[in-house]
Short mmCIF file of C-alpha atoms in Angstrom, two decimals:
data_model
loop_
_atom_site.label_atom_id
_atom_site.label_comp_id
_atom_site.label_asym_id
_atom_site.label_seq_id
_atom_site.Cartn_x
_atom_site.Cartn_y
_atom_site.Cartn_z
CA MET A 795 0.49 -0.15 0.09
CA ASP A 796 1.46 3.49 -0.58
CA VAL A 797 -0.37 5.80 0.21
CA ASN A 798 2.16 8.43 -1.34
CA LYS A 799 -0.54 8.23 -4.07
CA ASN A 800 -3.40 10.39 -3.34
CA PHE A 801 -6.31 8.83 -3.70
CA GLU A 802 -9.78 8.28 -2.15
CA PHE A 803 -11.68 7.21 0.47
CA VAL A 804 -15.50 6.85 -0.10
CA THR A 805 -17.58 6.97 3.41
CA ALA A 806 -21.49 6.64 3.88
CA PHE A 807 -20.83 10.94 4.67
CA GLY A 808 -18.60 11.48 1.78
CA THR A 809 -15.42 11.15 -0.69
CA PHE A 810 -12.55 11.96 1.49
CA LYS A 811 -8.33 12.16 -0.48
CA VAL A 812 -6.47 10.92 1.96
CA SER A 813 -3.98 13.51 2.32
CA GLU A 814 -6.71 15.09 4.15
CA LEU A 815 -7.80 12.79 6.34
CA MET A 816 -3.72 12.61 6.83
CA GLN A 817 -3.39 16.17 8.07
CA GLN A 818 -6.56 15.87 10.40
CA TYR A 819 -5.33 12.84 11.91
CA VAL A 820 -2.31 14.22 12.82
CA PHE A 821 -3.29 17.76 13.63
CA GLU A 822 -6.66 17.71 15.50
CA ASP A 823 -5.57 13.69 17.22
CA CYS A 824 -2.18 12.63 17.52
CA PHE A 825 -1.00 16.27 18.67
CA PRO A 826 -3.97 16.54 21.77
CA SER A 827 -3.01 13.09 22.30
CA ILE A 828 0.13 13.21 22.32
CA GLN A 829 0.08 16.71 24.60
CA LYS A 830 -2.06 14.12 27.17
CA PHE A 831 0.50 11.48 27.16
CA LEU A 832 3.46 14.13 27.62
CA ALA A 833 1.38 15.58 30.88
CA LEU A 834 1.80 12.36 32.23
CA ARG A 835 5.43 13.17 32.59
CA LEU A 836 6.40 9.75 32.29
CA PRO A 837 9.87 8.41 33.60
CA MET A 838 11.94 7.76 30.43
CA LYS A 839 14.64 6.00 29.79
CA GLU A 840 17.66 6.75 27.77
CA LYS A 841 16.02 4.91 24.90
CA GLU A 842 12.44 6.49 25.45
CA LYS A 843 14.09 9.70 25.77
CA GLY A 844 15.12 9.60 22.05
CA LEU A 845 11.94 8.41 20.90
CA ILE A 846 10.58 11.67 22.24
CA ARG A 847 13.10 13.60 20.87
CA LYS A 848 12.61 12.16 17.27
CA MET A 849 8.78 12.52 17.74
CA LEU A 850 8.83 16.32 18.86
CA LYS A 851 11.26 17.37 15.83
CA LEU A 852 8.89 15.97 13.62
CA MET A 853 5.46 17.23 14.92
CA PHE A 854 7.48 20.96 14.57
CA MET A 855 8.58 19.78 11.16
CA SER A 856 4.46 18.63 10.13
CA VAL A 857 3.84 21.75 11.80
CA GLY A 858 4.29 23.46 8.10
CA TYR A 859 2.15 22.06 6.63
CA LYS A 860 -0.85 22.89 8.52
CA SER A 861 -4.12 24.60 6.11
CA LYS A 862 -7.03 24.95 9.34
CA ALA A 863 -7.19 27.57 11.83
CA ILE A 864 -8.19 24.43 13.71
CA HIS A 865 -4.32 22.94 13.38
CA GLU A 866 -3.03 26.21 14.11
CA LYS A 867 -5.12 26.25 17.52
CA ARG A 868 -4.38 22.11 18.55
CA ILE A 869 -0.13 23.25 17.71
CA GLN A 870 -0.54 26.07 19.83
CA GLN A 871 -1.68 24.15 22.95
CA PHE A 872 0.93 21.50 21.87
CA VAL A 873 4.05 23.80 22.80
CA GLN A 874 2.38 25.65 25.45
CA GLU A 875 2.39 22.09 26.79
CA VAL A 876 5.20 21.25 25.88
CA ARG A 877 7.52 24.66 26.80
CA ALA A 878 6.08 24.05 30.38
CA ILE A 879 7.69 20.38 31.06
CA PRO A 880 10.81 20.39 32.28
CA GLN A 881 11.51 17.26 31.61
CA LEU A 882 11.05 17.76 28.04
CA GLN A 883 13.33 21.18 27.57
CA ASP A 884 16.10 18.97 26.73
CA LEU A 885 14.76 16.97 24.48
CA GLY A 886 13.79 19.27 21.46
CA GLY A 887 10.51 20.93 23.30
CA ASP A 888 12.25 24.18 24.56
CA VAL A 889 10.73 26.05 20.79
CA ASN A 890 8.74 28.63 20.37
CA LEU A 891 5.54 29.80 19.12
CA ALA A 892 6.58 32.40 16.53
CA SER A 893 9.65 30.27 15.37
CA LEU A 894 6.99 28.13 13.53
CA GLY A 895 5.32 30.46 12.33
CA ILE A 896 2.33 30.76 14.75
CA THR A 897 1.07 33.55 16.01
CA THR A 898 -0.85 33.88 19.83
CA ASP A 899 -3.74 35.20 21.03
CA ASP A 900 -2.43 37.39 22.36
CA GLN A 901 -1.22 39.07 19.09
CA GLU A 902 -3.88 38.14 17.00
CA GLU A 903 -5.98 40.61 19.61
CA ASN A 904 -3.11 43.10 19.45
CA MET B 785 -8.19 -7.72 9.61
CA MET B 786 -10.15 -9.45 6.75
CA TYR B 787 -11.32 -5.54 5.88
CA MET B 788 -8.68 -3.92 5.99
CA ALA B 789 -7.04 -6.46 3.09
CA GLU B 790 -10.35 -6.48 1.63
CA MET B 791 -9.46 -2.82 1.20
CA LYS B 792 -6.12 -3.03 0.26
CA LEU B 793 -7.27 -4.87 -2.98
CA GLN B 794 -9.43 -2.52 -4.26
CA TYR B 795 -6.40 -0.49 -3.90
CA THR B 796 -4.01 -2.84 -6.22
CA GLN B 797 -7.41 -3.31 -8.45
CA PHE B 798 -7.23 0.35 -8.94
CA MET B 799 -3.12 0.92 -8.92
CA VAL B 800 -3.49 -2.12 -12.00
CA ASN B 801 -6.34 -0.28 -14.16
CA ASP B 802 -4.16 3.05 -14.10
CA LYS B 803 -6.63 5.01 -12.57
CA GLN B 804 -5.92 8.69 -12.19
CA MET B 805 -7.74 8.52 -8.82
CA PRO B 806 -8.56 5.36 -6.95
CA GLU B 807 -11.27 5.22 -4.38
CA ILE B 808 -11.74 3.28 -1.42
CA ASP B 809 -14.97 2.53 0.45
CA ILE B 810 -14.74 2.14 3.74
CA PRO B 811 -16.73 -0.89 4.19
CA PRO B 812 -19.35 -0.67 6.37
CA GLU B 813 -18.06 -3.43 9.64
CA VAL B 814 -14.93 -0.70 9.98
CA ALA B 815 -17.24 2.54 9.77
CA TYR B 816 -19.10 0.95 12.42
CA VAL B 817 -16.32 -0.16 14.18
CA ILE B 818 -15.08 3.38 14.13
CA SER B 819 -17.83 4.84 15.70
CA TYR B 820 -18.30 3.22 18.61
CA ILE B 821 -14.58 3.71 19.64
CA GLN B 822 -15.11 7.24 18.61
CA LEU B 823 -18.49 6.83 21.37
CA ILE B 824 -17.09 5.31 24.11
CA ALA B 825 -13.90 8.08 23.85
CA PHE B 826 -16.63 10.73 24.10
CA SER B 827 -18.25 9.19 27.17
CA GLY B 828 -14.67 9.42 29.11
CA MET B 829 -14.27 12.80 27.87
CA GLY B 830 -12.47 14.77 31.25
CA LYS B 831 -11.22 13.38 34.48
CA ASN B 832 -13.94 10.96 34.28
CA ALA B 833 -12.93 7.61 36.58
CA SER B 834 -15.85 5.34 36.39
CA SER B 835 -16.54 5.90 32.63
CA GLU B 836 -11.92 5.40 31.67
CA THR B 837 -12.25 2.40 33.73
CA ARG B 838 -15.68 1.07 31.86
CA ALA B 839 -14.15 1.82 29.06
CA GLN B 840 -10.28 0.35 29.51
CA ALA B 841 -12.06 -3.10 30.26
CA ILE B 842 -14.08 -2.54 26.73
CA PHE B 843 -11.35 -1.94 24.72
CA PRO B 844 -7.62 -2.95 26.74
CA ILE B 845 -4.28 -1.71 25.47
CA GLU B 846 -3.19 -4.36 24.15
CA ASP B 847 -6.35 -4.37 21.67
CA VAL B 848 -5.59 -0.64 21.16
CA ILE B 849 -2.36 -1.48 19.61
CA ILE B 850 -3.08 -3.92 17.72
CA ASN B 851 -5.90 -2.18 16.10
CA MET B 852 -3.33 0.53 15.57
CA LYS B 853 -0.66 -1.67 13.92
CA ILE B 854 -4.06 -3.48 11.56
CA ALA B 855 -5.35 0.13 10.52
CA ASP B 856 -2.29 1.09 7.82
CA PHE B 857 -3.09 2.96 6.23
CA CYS B 858 -7.00 3.41 7.12
CA TYR B 859 -6.94 7.15 8.44
CA PRO B 860 -10.31 6.99 10.77
CA LEU B 861 -9.44 4.39 12.37
CA LYS B 862 -6.37 5.75 13.22
CA SER B 863 -8.20 8.86 14.45
CA ALA B 864 -10.69 7.54 16.07
CA ILE B 865 -8.26 5.35 18.54
CA MET B 866 -6.62 8.29 19.06
CA LEU B 867 -9.20 10.12 19.80
CA PHE B 868 -10.39 6.96 22.17
CA LEU B 869 -6.42 6.86 23.65
CA GLU B 870 -6.23 10.94 24.45
CA HIS B 871 -9.89 10.27 26.82
CA ILE B 872 -9.02 7.24 28.15
CA TYR B 873 -5.87 6.16 28.51
CA PHE B 874 -3.67 9.71 29.13
CA ASP B 875 -6.43 12.09 30.44
CA VAL B 876 -7.03 10.51 33.59
CA GLU B 877 -8.67 10.64 36.03
CA LYS B 878 -6.64 7.57 37.62
CA ASP B 879 -3.18 7.04 38.09
CA MET B 880 -1.78 4.85 34.92
CA ASN B 881 -0.47 1.18 36.39
CA GLU B 882 2.74 -0.20 35.40
CA ASP B 883 1.42 -2.88 32.64
CA PHE B 884 0.02 0.31 30.71
CA ILE B 885 3.53 1.91 31.86
CA GLY B 886 4.86 -0.65 29.51
CA GLN B 887 3.10 -0.71 26.63
CA VAL B 888 2.23 2.68 26.04
CA TRP B 889 5.92 3.10 24.18
CA ALA B 890 4.06 1.06 21.27
CA ILE B 891 1.82 3.64 20.73
CA VAL B 892 4.18 5.87 20.41
CA GLU B 893 6.60 4.54 18.56
CA TYR B 894 3.28 4.04 15.89
CA VAL B 895 2.87 7.51 16.33
CA ALA B 896 5.93 8.41 15.16
CA ASP B 897 6.17 6.74 12.25
CA ASP B 898 3.34 7.78 10.92
CA LEU B 899 4.15 11.20 11.61
CA GLN B 900 7.44 10.20 9.21
CA LYS B 901 5.28 8.79 7.01
CA PHE B 902 2.87 11.74 7.06
CA VAL B 903 6.02 14.70 6.51
CA GLU B 904 7.90 12.50 3.89
CA VAL B 905 4.75 12.38 1.73
CA MET B 906 4.27 16.56 2.58
CA GLN B 907 7.62 17.17 1.64
CA ARG B 908 7.54 15.38 -1.48
CA SER B 909 4.24 16.24 -2.97
CA LYS B 910 5.89 20.19 -2.30
CA ARG B 911 8.51 19.18 -4.41
CA GLN B 912 6.68 17.90 -6.82
CA GLY B 913 5.07 21.53 -7.30
CA GLY B 914 2.72 21.77 -5.31
CA ALA B 915 0.43 19.02 -5.34
CA ALA B 916 -3.09 19.57 -3.76
CA MET B 917 -1.30 17.98 -0.73
CA ALA B 918 0.11 20.85 0.34
CA ARG B 919 -2.13 23.60 -0.63
CA GLY B 920 -2.85 26.13 2.16
CA GLY B 921 -0.41 23.94 4.30
CA ALA B 922 3.02 25.54 3.73
CA GLU B 923 3.08 28.75 3.87
CA GLY B 924 5.96 31.68 4.33
CA GLY B 925 8.11 30.83 7.17
CA THR B 926 7.35 27.67 8.15
CA LEU B 927 8.34 25.63 5.64
CA ASP B 928 11.66 28.31 6.40
CA LEU B 929 11.57 26.42 9.56
CA VAL B 930 11.05 23.00 7.53
CA ASN B 931 13.67 23.50 5.24
CA GLU B 932 15.77 24.48 8.49
CA MET B 933 15.01 21.18 9.80
CA GLY B 934 15.95 19.36 6.86
CA SER B 935 14.65 16.07 5.59
CA VAL B 936 13.15 12.93 7.11
CA GLU B 937 16.20 11.26 5.29
CA GLU B 938 19.34 13.07 7.62
CA LEU B 939 16.12 12.56 11.35
CA ASN B 940 16.90 9.08 10.32
CA LYS B 941 20.90 9.02 10.53
CA VAL B 942 20.68 10.79 13.60
#
């Protein structure tokens, strides 16, 4: 199965491109879930730290492919949560929203 | 697993026929499972120990991991499983036991693989000259950051 081909899924509610479903999966489901998972602050061994480091890097790389306001909101919440966890600061969690090209709610008001 | 094989077969047939935009039907049985998982997930929203415990008994973490593996390219099913994990296993009132902590890293690995696949697909579509996949997604400053971070291949070397 090559997911790189942009095929469509036919459901009872209509037809959706797989790329749209991938975006929805990543930004609307993975980001909030991983946010809650990291908030558990589980103890990590070296291997697990490496996995978290890789995952955080991939998550921040995927930010460039957001396409909806809800994606941006989820990314904001994720970054704010990650920055509040000291354990993650050495694992690539010390990213700020501006460097990801995302404006905060406060900036939008100004 | 049988339904996933059926969906893969549909995809293979489309590829053999060389159609431009293959369509894959989600079998009603899979659609039912997706809705069922979502329904149980919503029952555990917020800190709700009683519902969370019941939901965990209905869909144990071992089954969640197996389903995550089986789901493969079926993103609606994966979305439902992630929603379930968020509300029933991660955002919980009670502390998690040792068994869960031992098994949860398998899920993190699957998510990391999916993210890698997502970034690869999006990078490829960007390189191929703005296919519909990346439309509206890759904007100015954020793209610079992605370029700074490098490619997925480089990440794997690390």
